[in-house]
Amino acid sequence: MVNIEKYGDFKVLGKNKKKTKIILCHTSREVGEYLTSLKFRYNGKYTKIPNYIITKDGKILQLLPDNGYSNYFTDETLNKTSVVVCLENLGWLEKKPLSNSYINWKGSIYNQEVYEKKWRDFFFWEPYSEEQVKSAAELCLHLTETFKIKRNCIGHNTKFEGTEHFEGIVSKSNFDGKYTDLNPSFDFKNFIKLIENGKYTQ
């Protein structure tokens, strides 16, 4: 059974029982900083709230109910029909001059091993952990079971024409080339294998 921890007291914009897709994205900062920004940005009235966050160690935090939605995207229909799952990750990184450290566009410093691949004009990325991939698969299996969402998955992070009409599991980066989440380090091959082989039981 998937282990989900309720977190915070975030307000939903509305509720919708009909969900057709799960959208995977990431935080662009460490989870503590991200949660603080969600709580206090715009004097506590920030409305771009994901349904779930998956931390680096694989913990699943639920911020909004499964049938709830926020203004995460500018498309109201997309918000209503999607469950947003946000993975803790700094995203793209730049090497700091004269050091072994990296830094992302938010100013977060990263001192561990990076994933190297040229993609969308960037070269260095913070890797997603194996625990995150496993937890993401478990959560997606749970959500597809709950909402009868198709267990289809685009299975890569490049732009995909018609993503807004796709029913199943997608990445934010499938919608537009300006987005870099999920980044190239995400193990889509293992994720899809877990989705195809996994059987969620209540």
Backbone as a chain_set.jsonl record, in Angstrom:
{"seq": "MVNIEKYGDFKVLGKNKKKTKIILCHTSREVGEYLTSLKFRYNGKYTKIPNYIITKDGKILQLLPDNGYSNYFTDETLNKTSVVVCLENLGWLEKKPLSNSYINWKGSIYNQEVYEKKWRDFFFWEPYSEEQVKSAAELCLHLTETFKIKRNCIGHNTKFEGTEHFEGIVSKSNFDGKYTDLNPSFDFKNFIKLIENGKYTQ", "coords": {"N": [[0.847, -1.202, 0.0], [0.537, 2.192, -0.827], [2.352, 4.729, 0.829], [1.219, 7.621, 2.146], [1.572, 10.922, 3.277], [-0.23, 13.395, 4.834], [-0.008, 16.914, 4.41], [0.176, 20.209, 5.623], [-2.231, 22.955, 5.244], [-3.586, 23.719, 2.841], [-5.572, 25.612, 0.579], [-8.081, 24.607, -1.712], [-8.831, 25.468, -5.104], [-10.984, 24.482, -6.355], [-13.028, 21.499, -6.835], [-12.966, 18.388, -8.576], [-14.186, 15.402, -9.723], [-13.586, 14.005, -11.988], [-10.77, 13.004, -13.353], [-8.225, 12.98, -15.77], [-5.546, 12.876, -16.305], [-2.17, 12.586, -15.026], [0.26, 14.8, -13.995], [3.68, 15.12, -14.043], [6.15, 17.01, -12.43], [8.712, 19.295, -11.191], [10.267, 20.766, -8.202], [12.242, 22.768, -8.345], [13.812, 23.652, -6.313], [15.037, 23.031, -2.919], [13.072, 20.884, -0.841], [12.16, 21.893, 1.65], [12.451, 24.674, 1.412], [10.758, 25.045, -0.761], [8.218, 24.287, 0.244], [7.911, 26.236, 2.219], [7.763, 28.514, 0.615], [5.34, 28.031, -0.678], [3.582, 28.223, 1.427], [3.847, 30.877, 2.421], [4.141, 32.753, 0.38], [2.885, 35.581, -1.378], [1.545, 36.53, 0.879], [0.416, 34.229, 2.001], [-1.507, 33.58, 0.171], [-0.943, 32.257, -2.139], [-1.58, 30.459, -5.083], [-0.661, 28.42, -6.69], [-0.477, 25.428, -6.286], [0.69, 22.122, -5.948], [-0.81, 18.819, -6.061], [0.612, 16.767, -4.867], [3.861, 16.187, -3.365], [6.987, 14.69, -3.887], [9.637, 13.777, -2.007], [13.308, 13.786, -1.963], [14.087, 11.474, -0.628], [12.008, 9.827, -1.172], [9.621, 10.159, 0.177], [6.12, 10.71, 0.252], [4.184, 13.504, 0.093], [1.023, 14.852, 0.665], [-0.638, 17.636, -0.432], [-2.967, 18.754, -1.434], [-6.334, 17.518, -1.731], [-7.093, 14.51, -3.628], [-9.112, 14.982, -5.533], [-9.083, 17.68, -5.654], [-8.057, 20.918, -6.961], [-5.756, 23.491, -8.079], [-4.503, 26.725, -9.14], [-2.39, 25.8, -10.753], [-1.587, 25.594, -13.417], [-2.048, 27.776, -16.281], [-4.187, 27.078, -17.768], [-7.457, 26.45, -17.203], [-9.089, 24.182, -17.583], [-7.182, 22.167, -17.777], [-6.113, 22.265, -15.177], [-8.37, 21.394, -13.717], [-8.747, 18.767, -14.592], [-6.47, 17.348, -13.977], [-4.014, 15.67, -11.906], [-1.47, 16.939, -10.037], [1.865, 16.125, -9.586], [4.717, 16.754, -7.876], [8.167, 16.548, -7.937], [10.902, 16.67, -5.696], [13.573, 18.547, -6.711], [16.382, 20.252, -8.05], [16.657, 20.908, -10.691], [18.012, 22.307, -13.706], [21.537, 23.017, -13.72], [24.388, 25.157, -13.147], [27.907, 25.32, -13.427], [29.823, 26.532, -10.773], [32.277, 29.042, -10.976], [35.728, 28.292, -10.386], [35.302, 26.358, -8.398], [33.94, 23.297, -6.932], [31.287, 23.218, -6.961], [27.813, 23.564, -7.903], [25.146, 25.6, -9.203], [21.707, 26.554, -9.261], [19.05, 28.236, -11.141], [17.58, 29.468, -9.197], [19.331, 30.045, -7.269], [20.072, 28.056, -5.574], [22.493, 25.932, -4.106], [24.458, 23.181, -5.161], [26.26, 20.298, -4.347], [26.819, 17.716, -5.056], [27.024, 14.699, -7.11], [26.453, 15.265, -10.55], [24.096, 14.97, -13.28], [24.932, 14.654, -16.594], [23.97, 16.001, -19.607], [23.314, 17.419, -22.716], [20.589, 19.37, -23.179], [17.831, 21.245, -24.12], [19.351, 23.622, -24.094], [20.911, 23.442, -21.813], [23.355, 21.807, -19.66], [24.005, 20.474, -17.243], [22.445, 18.644, -14.595], [20.442, 18.089, -11.68], [20.244, 14.841, -10.379], [17.326, 12.713, -10.204], [16.273, 10.691, -7.488], [16.444, 7.089, -6.975], [14.564, 6.276, -5.171], [12.628, 8.252, -5.481], [11.682, 7.756, -8.079], [10.548, 5.224, -7.728], [8.583, 5.792, -5.755], [7.065, 7.644, -7.183], [6.022, 6.012, -9.186], [4.496, 4.233, -7.62], [2.637, 6.009, -6.492], [1.391, 6.976, -8.816], [0.196, 4.622, -9.742], [-1.638, 4.228, -7.703], [-3.245, 6.518, -8.065], [-4.191, 6.173, -10.701], [-5.763, 3.979, -10.268], [-7.644, 4.996, -8.455], [-8.963, 7.056, -9.886], [-9.547, 5.871, -12.268], [-7.845, 6.45, -14.35], [-6.193, 6.16, -17.448], [-3.479, 3.889, -17.839], [-1.499, 4.876, -19.472], [1.605, 6.211, -20.636], [3.542, 8.887, -21.691], [6.302, 8.747, -21.59], [8.764, 10.018, -21.988], [10.653, 13.124, -21.94], [10.369, 15.143, -23.808], [8.845, 17.644, -25.977], [5.483, 16.992, -26.826], [3.116, 16.697, -29.216], [-0.244, 17.533, -28.696], [-0.44, 16.932, -26.003], [-2.138, 18.059, -24.105], [-4.495, 16.767, -24.582], [-3.963, 14.174, -24.08], [-4.527, 11.151, -22.318], [-3.518, 9.924, -19.334], [-0.233, 9.488, -17.981], [1.962, 12.172, -17.826], [4.721, 14.482, -18.441], [5.562, 17.778, -17.332], [7.241, 18.983, -19.139], [6.439, 17.873, -21.523], [4.47, 19.477, -22.548], [5.514, 21.929, -23.502], [8.427, 23.349, -25.016], [9.735, 25.159, -23.388], [9.784, 24.334, -20.802], [11.644, 22.529, -18.312], [11.195, 20.318, -16.756], [10.05, 17.125, -16.429], [13.558, 16.593, -15.848], [16.37, 15.375, -17.908], [17.563, 13.329, -16.382], [15.691, 11.705, -15.217], [14.545, 8.415, -14.728], [12.89, 7.117, -16.995], [12.562, 4.65, -18.235], [12.692, 2.664, -16.21], [10.609, 3.626, -14.642], [8.335, 3.317, -16.32], [8.38, 0.542, -16.542], [7.804, -0.178, -13.898], [5.226, 0.868, -13.714], [3.888, -0.662, -15.636], [4.212, -3.249, -14.624], [3.401, -3.078, -12.012], [1.005, -3.569, -9.418], [-1.368, -2.005, -7.829], [-2.759, -2.366, -4.661], [-5.446, -1.95, -2.457]], "CA": [[0.0, 0.0, 0.0], [1.333, 3.412, -0.933], [2.38, 5.475, 2.083], [1.001, 9.035, 1.864], [1.519, 11.761, 4.479], [-0.925, 14.67, 4.613], [0.837, 18.032, 4.815], [-0.302, 21.588, 5.502], [-3.656, 23.29, 5.211], [-3.705, 24.52, 1.63], [-6.947, 25.741, 0.087], [-8.301, 24.235, -3.099], [-9.603, 26.402, -5.913], [-12.224, 23.765, -6.617], [-12.908, 20.04, -6.839], [-13.484, 17.723, -9.766], [-14.016, 13.959, -9.577], [-13.145, 13.437, -13.262], [-9.372, 13.296, -13.655], [-7.808, 12.21, -16.941], [-4.096, 12.767, -16.425], [-1.252, 12.889, -13.93], [1.361, 15.599, -14.548], [4.897, 15.092, -13.235], [6.979, 18.215, -12.547], [9.594, 19.337, -10.021], [10.181, 21.927, -7.31], [13.311, 23.739, -8.67], [14.484, 24.047, -5.066], [14.925, 22.008, -1.881], [11.667, 20.744, -0.453], [11.832, 22.782, 2.763], [12.298, 26.024, 0.853], [9.581, 25.034, -1.626], [7.02, 24.273, 1.087], [7.829, 27.554, 2.853], [7.289, 29.475, -0.388], [3.922, 27.761, -0.918], [2.821, 28.68, 2.604], [3.92, 32.304, 2.761], [4.186, 33.633, -0.783], [1.684, 36.404, -1.54], [0.879, 36.583, 2.189], [-0.354, 33.01, 2.227], [-2.591, 33.449, -0.817], [-0.388, 31.689, -3.364], [-2.553, 29.459, -5.543], [-0.047, 27.428, -7.576], [-0.181, 24.352, -5.337], [0.545, 20.77, -6.496], [-1.52, 17.878, -5.184], [1.592, 15.953, -4.143], [5.305, 16.386, -3.486], [7.789, 13.507, -3.547], [10.948, 14.245, -1.571], [14.447, 13.019, -2.478], [14.131, 10.149, -0.001], [10.849, 9.05, -1.591], [8.418, 10.415, 0.981], [5.028, 11.306, -0.514], [3.418, 14.477, 0.861], [-0.197, 15.276, -0.012], [-0.97, 19.016, -0.08], [-4.366, 18.96, -1.811], [-7.022, 16.239, -1.933], [-6.979, 13.97, -4.978], [-10.082, 15.604, -6.442], [-8.922, 19.132, -5.595], [-7.124, 21.512, -7.923], [-5.356, 24.874, -7.819], [-4.152, 27.437, -10.369], [-1.011, 25.405, -11.064], [-1.371, 25.975, -14.814], [-2.924, 28.871, -16.709], [-5.335, 26.455, -18.422], [-8.394, 26.025, -16.161], [-9.515, 22.805, -17.849], [-6.042, 21.319, -17.421], [-6.093, 22.196, -13.716], [-9.509, 20.613, -13.221], [-8.712, 17.36, -14.996], [-5.148, 16.781, -13.715], [-3.41, 15.566, -10.578], [-0.096, 17.422, -10.2], [2.827, 15.471, -8.698], [5.937, 17.55, -7.96], [9.32, 15.883, -7.335], [11.952, 17.563, -5.194], [14.725, 18.54, -7.613], [16.837, 21.616, -8.362], [16.571, 21.149, -12.132], [19.277, 22.543, -14.404], [22.599, 23.575, -12.874], [25.571, 25.745, -13.781], [29.132, 25.151, -12.633], [30.337, 27.767, -10.174], [33.694, 29.218, -11.309], [36.771, 28.037, -9.375], [34.8, 25.529, -7.295], [33.351, 22.019, -7.328], [29.859, 23.354, -6.706], [26.905, 23.976, -8.972], [24.085, 26.47, -8.713], [20.588, 26.609, -10.208], [18.565, 29.589, -11.44], [17.006, 30.044, -7.98], [20.424, 30.329, -6.347], [20.336, 26.891, -4.719], [23.821, 25.366, -4.336], [24.454, 21.718, -5.221], [27.644, 19.851, -4.226], [26.92, 16.281, -5.287], [27.232, 14.284, -8.492], [25.443, 15.788, -11.472], [23.802, 14.213, -14.493], [25.37, 15.491, -17.714], [23.376, 15.796, -20.922], [22.881, 18.67, -23.343], [19.148, 19.332, -23.463], [17.196, 22.556, -23.996], [20.392, 24.635, -23.863], [21.601, 23.244, -20.529], [24.248, 20.65, -19.681], [24.105, 19.793, -15.959], [21.142, 18.459, -13.967], [20.411, 17.287, -10.459], [19.555, 13.573, -10.627], [16.244, 12.248, -9.343], [16.719, 9.481, -6.791], [15.718, 5.843, -7.252], [13.398, 6.28, -4.274], [11.614, 9.123, -6.085], [11.094, 7.055, -9.227], [9.709, 4.16, -7.182], [7.421, 6.415, -5.105], [6.243, 8.24, -8.241], [5.292, 4.909, -9.821], [3.494, 3.752, -6.662], [1.582, 7.023, -6.391], [0.646, 6.994, -10.076], [-0.648, 3.423, -9.749], [-2.735, 4.53, -6.774], [-4.124, 7.533, -8.666], [-4.888, 5.585, -11.85], [-6.786, 3.098, -9.697], [-8.672, 5.825, -7.814], [-9.728, 7.85, -10.854], [-9.688, 5.117, -13.519], [-7.024, 7.096, -15.376], [-5.491, 5.173, -18.266], [-2.08, 3.717, -17.456], [-0.625, 5.276, -20.571], [2.65, 7.159, -20.236], [4.308, 9.356, -22.852], [7.547, 8.018, -21.387], [9.971, 10.806, -22.238], [10.468, 14.495, -21.446], [10.371, 16.125, -24.888], [7.525, 18.159, -26.338], [4.626, 15.997, -27.466], [1.933, 17.37, -29.746], [-1.513, 17.018, -28.193], [-0.328, 16.499, -24.606], [-3.311, 18.517, -23.348], [-5.594, 15.827, -24.821], [-3.489, 12.835, -23.735], [-5.06, 10.601, -21.072], [-2.509, 9.081, -18.719], [0.834, 10.116, -17.195], [2.789, 13.033, -18.673], [5.623, 15.412, -17.768], [5.311, 19.183, -17.669], [8.046, 19.293, -20.319], [5.753, 17.402, -22.732], [3.569, 20.518, -23.031], [6.174, 23.041, -24.179], [9.88, 23.294, -24.963], [10.3, 26.096, -22.414], [9.85, 23.682, -19.494], [12.737, 21.562, -18.169], [10.848, 19.246, -15.831], [11.124, 16.441, -15.746], [14.824, 16.743, -16.553], [16.82, 14.143, -18.571], [18.061, 12.293, -15.475], [14.608, 10.845, -14.734], [14.627, 7.073, -15.302], [11.585, 6.778, -17.563], [12.518, 3.223, -18.562], [12.323, 1.936, -14.992], [9.292, 4.122, -14.231], [7.326, 2.652, -17.15], [8.395, -0.864, -16.151], [7.081, -0.275, -12.629], [3.817, 1.13, -14.0], [3.344, -1.8, -16.378], [4.249, -4.467, -13.825], [2.887, -2.845, -10.671], [-0.4, -3.76, -9.133], [-1.72, -1.331, -6.57], [-3.864, -2.992, -3.925], [-5.846, -1.129, -1.328]], "C": [[0.877, 1.245, 0.0], [1.206, 4.228, 0.351], [2.327, 6.974, 1.782], [0.852, 9.807, 3.167], [0.848, 13.093, 4.145], [-0.059, 15.812, 5.152], [0.118, 19.353, 4.607], [-1.811, 21.722, 5.478], [-3.909, 24.208, 4.016], [-5.139, 24.486, 1.106], [-7.034, 25.331, -1.377], [-9.069, 25.337, -3.816], [-10.969, 25.796, -6.221], [-11.972, 22.274, -6.572], [-13.539, 19.481, -8.108], [-13.178, 16.232, -9.663], [-13.468, 13.313, -10.844], [-11.719, 13.899, -13.558], [-8.918, 12.4, -14.805], [-6.299, 12.07, -17.076], [-3.383, 13.099, -15.122], [-0.074, 13.635, -14.553], [2.529, 15.607, -13.577], [5.719, 16.353, -13.501], [7.966, 18.208, -11.388], [9.635, 20.721, -9.369], [11.131, 23.07, -7.669], [14.015, 24.277, -7.427], [14.33, 22.917, -4.051], [13.524, 22.033, -1.294], [11.269, 21.679, 0.685], [11.579, 24.204, 2.295], [11.03, 26.109, -0.006], [8.294, 25.091, -0.803], [6.822, 25.619, 1.779], [7.29, 28.592, 1.865], [5.806, 29.272, -0.681], [3.056, 28.316, 0.22], [2.731, 30.195, 2.703], [3.972, 33.261, 1.575], [2.839, 34.333, -0.962], [0.845, 36.426, -0.255], [-0.048, 35.389, 2.424], [-1.472, 32.778, 1.23], [-2.084, 32.934, -2.166], [-1.264, 30.519, -3.805], [-1.969, 28.418, -6.502], [0.461, 26.256, -6.729], [-0.332, 22.991, -6.017], [-0.279, 19.895, -5.543], [-0.542, 17.125, -4.298], [3.01, 16.477, -4.346], [5.978, 15.071, -3.107], [9.204, 13.985, -3.238], [12.061, 13.345, -2.117], [14.514, 11.615, -1.892], [12.872, 9.325, -0.276], [9.592, 9.241, -0.776], [7.378, 11.138, 0.131], [4.202, 12.21, 0.391], [2.197, 14.908, 0.048], [-0.607, 16.649, 0.481], [-2.431, 19.352, -0.382], [-5.032, 17.597, -1.955], [-6.94, 15.803, -3.394], [-7.902, 14.666, -5.967], [-10.006, 17.129, -6.439], [-7.968, 19.63, -6.664], [-6.85, 22.967, -7.539], [-5.142, 25.571, -9.16], [-2.747, 27.071, -10.814], [-0.639, 25.774, -12.499], [-2.323, 27.118, -15.169], [-4.196, 28.344, -17.365], [-6.271, 25.87, -17.35], [-8.84, 24.58, -16.344], [-8.423, 21.822, -17.468], [-5.94, 21.167, -15.909], [-7.175, 21.266, -13.181], [-9.359, 19.119, -13.472], [-7.387, 16.661, -14.687], [-4.858, 16.643, -12.226], [-1.94, 15.92, -10.759], [0.812, 16.81, -9.129], [4.191, 16.124, -8.909], [7.084, 16.839, -7.23], [10.34, 16.915, -6.859], [13.175, 17.443, -6.1], [15.085, 19.975, -7.964], [16.776, 21.93, -9.846], [17.928, 21.361, -12.762], [20.248, 23.304, -13.51], [23.692, 24.193, -13.738], [26.758, 25.582, -12.85], [29.563, 26.503, -12.09], [31.822, 27.885, -10.488], [34.608, 28.953, -10.111], [36.253, 27.258, -8.173], [34.278, 24.218, -7.85], [31.838, 22.039, -7.155], [29.1, 23.771, -7.963], [25.81, 24.844, -8.36], [22.947, 26.473, -9.742], [20.079, 28.036, -10.323], [17.928, 30.263, -10.233], [18.084, 30.421, -6.966], [20.738, 29.198, -5.398], [21.677, 26.269, -5.108], [23.756, 23.843, -4.243], [25.895, 21.236, -5.27], [27.835, 18.369, -4.532], [27.105, 15.982, -6.77], [26.097, 14.785, -9.378], [25.215, 14.802, -12.617], [24.124, 15.134, -15.669], [24.684, 15.075, -19.01], [22.94, 17.142, -21.478], [21.415, 18.526, -23.742], [18.559, 20.712, -23.171], [18.166, 23.635, -23.508], [21.089, 24.542, -22.51], [22.37, 21.928, -20.564], [24.227, 19.832, -18.39], [22.745, 19.777, -15.254], [21.3, 17.745, -12.624], [19.664, 15.993, -10.753], [18.351, 13.392, -9.694], [16.719, 10.953, -8.698], [15.894, 8.265, -7.206], [14.458, 5.779, -6.399], [12.264, 7.14, -4.844], [10.908, 8.43, -7.252], [10.131, 5.979, -8.742], [8.437, 4.736, -6.556], [6.488, 7.044, -6.136], [5.413, 7.163, -8.927], [4.183, 4.404, -8.9], [2.324, 4.731, -6.559], [0.744, 7.056, -7.666], [-0.269, 5.775, -10.196], [-1.87, 3.632, -8.853], [-3.741, 5.486, -7.409], [-4.869, 6.99, -9.886], [-5.994, 4.658, -11.381], [-7.96, 3.924, -9.153], [-9.575, 6.503, -8.834], [-9.976, 7.135, -12.183], [-8.988, 5.846, -14.675], [-6.291, 6.003, -16.157], [-4.019, 5.099, -17.854], [-1.155, 3.909, -18.659], [0.43, 6.236, -20.04], [3.405, 7.585, -21.486], [5.728, 8.802, -22.792], [8.82, 8.714, -21.772], [9.665, 12.249, -21.835], [10.494, 15.548, -22.543], [8.949, 16.541, -25.25], [6.752, 17.124, -27.152], [3.347, 16.684, -27.923], [0.657, 16.712, -29.213], [-1.471, 16.54, -26.754], [-1.56, 16.888, -23.796], [-4.507, 17.573, -23.519], [-5.228, 14.392, -24.435], [-4.086, 12.389, -22.402], [-4.047, 9.616, -20.507], [-1.501, 9.909, -17.944], [1.76, 10.892, -18.131], [3.762, 13.837, -17.804], [5.258, 16.832, -18.179], [6.054, 19.552, -18.953], [7.43, 18.776, -21.616], [4.878, 18.483, -23.355], [4.266, 21.573, -23.881], [7.686, 22.938, -23.999], [10.519, 24.244, -23.97], [10.448, 25.462, -21.032], [10.975, 22.647, -19.459], [12.459, 20.533, -17.085], [9.749, 18.373, -16.461], [12.422, 16.539, -16.561], [15.332, 15.385, -17.066], [17.303, 13.037, -17.64], [16.965, 11.342, -14.99], [14.62, 9.516, -15.484], [13.248, 6.633, -15.805], [11.455, 5.284, -17.84], [12.077, 2.403, -17.359], [10.933, 2.35, -14.515], [8.181, 3.407, -15.002], [7.241, 1.168, -16.803], [7.611, -1.072, -14.857], [5.583, -0.061, -12.828], [3.177, -0.086, -14.678], [3.252, -3.057, -15.53], [3.56, -4.33, -12.469], [1.396, -3.097, -10.566], [-0.71, -3.128, -7.788], [-2.891, -2.041, -5.933], [-4.183, -2.18, -2.695], [-5.828, -1.938, -0.046]], "O": [[1.849, 1.328, 0.751], [0.113, 4.4, 0.891], [3.274, 7.533, 1.23], [0.101, 9.402, 4.055], [1.312, 13.827, 3.272], [0.547, 15.691, 6.217], [-0.474, 19.593, 3.555], [-2.555, 20.759, 5.661], [-4.386, 25.332, 4.171], [-5.822, 23.465, 1.183], [-6.164, 25.67, -2.179], [-9.863, 26.052, -3.204], [-11.971, 26.503, -6.333], [-10.855, 21.828, -6.306], [-14.509, 20.025, -8.637], [-12.016, 15.849, -9.528], [-12.944, 12.201, -10.794], [-11.495, 15.041, -13.961], [-9.195, 11.2, -14.809], [-5.816, 11.253, -17.859], [-3.911, 13.788, -14.249], [0.521, 13.163, -15.521], [2.395, 16.042, -12.433], [5.954, 16.718, -14.653], [8.054, 17.214, -10.666], [9.115, 21.7, -9.905], [10.858, 24.223, -7.334], [14.741, 25.268, -7.507], [13.589, 21.962, -4.283], [12.873, 23.077, -1.255], [10.156, 22.204, 0.689], [10.624, 24.856, 2.72], [10.32, 27.114, 0.019], [7.384, 25.857, -1.122], [5.692, 26.09, 1.911], [6.471, 29.438, 2.223], [5.086, 30.244, -0.91], [1.951, 28.809, -0.002], [1.677, 30.74, 3.027], [3.857, 34.472, 1.761], [1.785, 33.742, -0.724], [-0.383, 36.353, -0.292], [-1.143, 35.527, 2.97], [-2.295, 31.882, 1.415], [-2.716, 33.148, -3.2], [-1.645, 29.683, -2.985], [-2.714, 27.617, -7.067], [1.66, 26.114, -6.49], [-1.377, 22.722, -6.609], [-0.416, 20.21, -4.361], [-0.821, 16.871, -3.127], [3.318, 17.119, -5.35], [5.594, 14.42, -2.135], [9.886, 14.531, -4.106], [11.791, 12.277, -2.665], [14.943, 10.676, -2.563], [12.683, 8.258, 0.308], [8.594, 8.559, -1.008], [7.706, 12.059, -0.616], [3.587, 11.739, 1.348], [2.322, 15.284, -1.118], [-0.893, 16.827, 1.665], [-3.054, 20.139, 0.33], [-4.358, 16.616, -2.27], [-6.741, 16.628, -4.286], [-7.519, 14.913, -7.111], [-10.771, 17.794, -7.138], [-7.169, 18.866, -7.206], [-7.602, 23.584, -6.785], [-5.557, 25.059, -10.2], [-1.983, 27.949, -11.216], [0.48, 26.21, -12.766], [-3.281, 27.39, -14.445], [-5.174, 29.079, -17.503], [-5.914, 24.907, -16.672], [-8.958, 23.837, -15.369], [-8.702, 20.766, -16.902], [-5.706, 20.066, -15.41], [-6.92, 20.449, -12.297], [-9.792, 18.301, -12.66], [-7.19, 15.512, -15.084], [-5.38, 17.391, -11.4], [-1.238, 15.28, -11.541], [0.567, 16.955, -7.932], [4.754, 16.05, -10.001], [6.978, 16.561, -6.036], [10.602, 17.907, -7.54], [13.746, 16.361, -6.238], [14.206, 20.815, -8.153], [16.835, 23.098, -10.229], [18.893, 20.684, -12.408], [19.853, 24.112, -12.67], [23.894, 23.812, -14.891], [26.625, 25.694, -11.631], [29.66, 27.486, -12.824], [32.564, 26.923, -10.287], [34.305, 29.337, -8.982], [36.713, 27.471, -7.051], [34.179, 24.034, -9.063], [31.187, 20.995, -7.198], [29.675, 24.258, -8.936], [25.582, 24.82, -7.151], [23.193, 26.402, -10.946], [20.609, 28.942, -9.681], [17.748, 31.481, -10.225], [17.796, 31.034, -5.938], [21.576, 29.349, -4.509], [21.967, 26.097, -6.292], [23.092, 23.287, -3.368], [26.675, 21.684, -6.111], [28.912, 17.826, -4.289], [27.315, 16.885, -7.58], [24.927, 14.731, -8.998], [26.037, 13.924, -12.879], [23.64, 16.264, -15.728], [24.807, 13.932, -19.45], [22.273, 17.917, -20.792], [21.057, 17.663, -24.543], [18.772, 21.271, -22.095], [17.844, 24.441, -22.635], [21.785, 25.474, -22.108], [22.088, 21.049, -21.379], [24.411, 18.616, -18.434], [21.994, 20.75, -15.303], [22.182, 16.902, -12.457], [18.569, 16.029, -11.315], [18.356, 13.854, -8.553], [17.485, 10.202, -9.302], [14.784, 8.401, -7.722], [13.419, 5.291, -6.843], [11.089, 6.8, -4.707], [9.687, 8.513, -7.389], [9.031, 5.834, -9.277], [7.342, 4.229, -6.797], [5.267, 6.988, -5.989], [4.236, 7.374, -9.217], [3.06, 4.173, -9.347], [1.162, 4.323, -6.542], [-0.482, 7.152, -7.6], [-1.387, 5.886, -10.697], [-2.988, 3.258, -9.207], [-4.95, 5.282, -7.3], [-6.042, 7.305, -10.087], [-7.042, 4.56, -12.02], [-9.123, 3.582, -9.369], [-10.795, 6.528, -8.676], [-10.543, 7.714, -13.11], [-9.467, 5.856, -15.809], [-5.823, 5.028, -15.57], [-3.395, 6.118, -17.559], [-0.167, 3.194, -18.828], [0.173, 6.987, -19.099], [3.858, 6.739, -22.258], [6.296, 8.431, -23.819], [9.865, 8.072, -21.876], [8.543, 12.558, -21.434], [10.627, 16.735, -22.246], [7.98, 15.88, -24.88], [7.297, 16.473, -28.044], [2.584, 17.195, -27.103], [0.501, 15.493, -29.273], [-2.368, 15.817, -26.318], [-1.984, 16.148, -22.909], [-5.425, 17.577, -22.698], [-6.078, 13.502, -24.46], [-4.142, 13.175, -21.457], [-3.753, 8.594, -21.127], [-1.857, 10.91, -17.322], [2.278, 10.343, -19.103], [3.635, 13.864, -16.58], [4.706, 17.051, -19.258], [5.558, 20.34, -19.758], [7.844, 19.188, -22.7], [4.573, 18.426, -24.546], [3.701, 22.06, -24.86], [8.165, 22.492, -22.956], [11.722, 24.156, -23.724], [11.16, 25.994, -20.181], [11.232, 21.97, -20.454], [13.392, 19.937, -16.547], [8.713, 18.839, -16.934], [12.396, 16.565, -17.792], [14.781, 14.349, -16.695], [17.44, 11.895, -18.081], [17.264, 10.294, -14.418], [14.696, 9.486, -16.712], [12.536, 5.883, -15.137], [10.373, 4.714, -17.7], [11.197, 1.549, -17.47], [10.165, 1.514, -14.038], [7.204, 2.948, -14.41], [6.149, 0.6, -16.775], [6.845, -2.029, -14.735], [4.766, -0.725, -12.19], [2.065, -0.485, -14.333], [2.322, -3.848, -15.69], [3.182, -5.325, -11.851], [0.636, -2.865, -11.507], [-0.352, -3.664, -6.739], [-3.903, -2.291, -6.587], [-3.28, -1.766, -1.968], [-6.138, -1.411, 1.022]]}, "num_chains": 1, "name": "protein.A"}
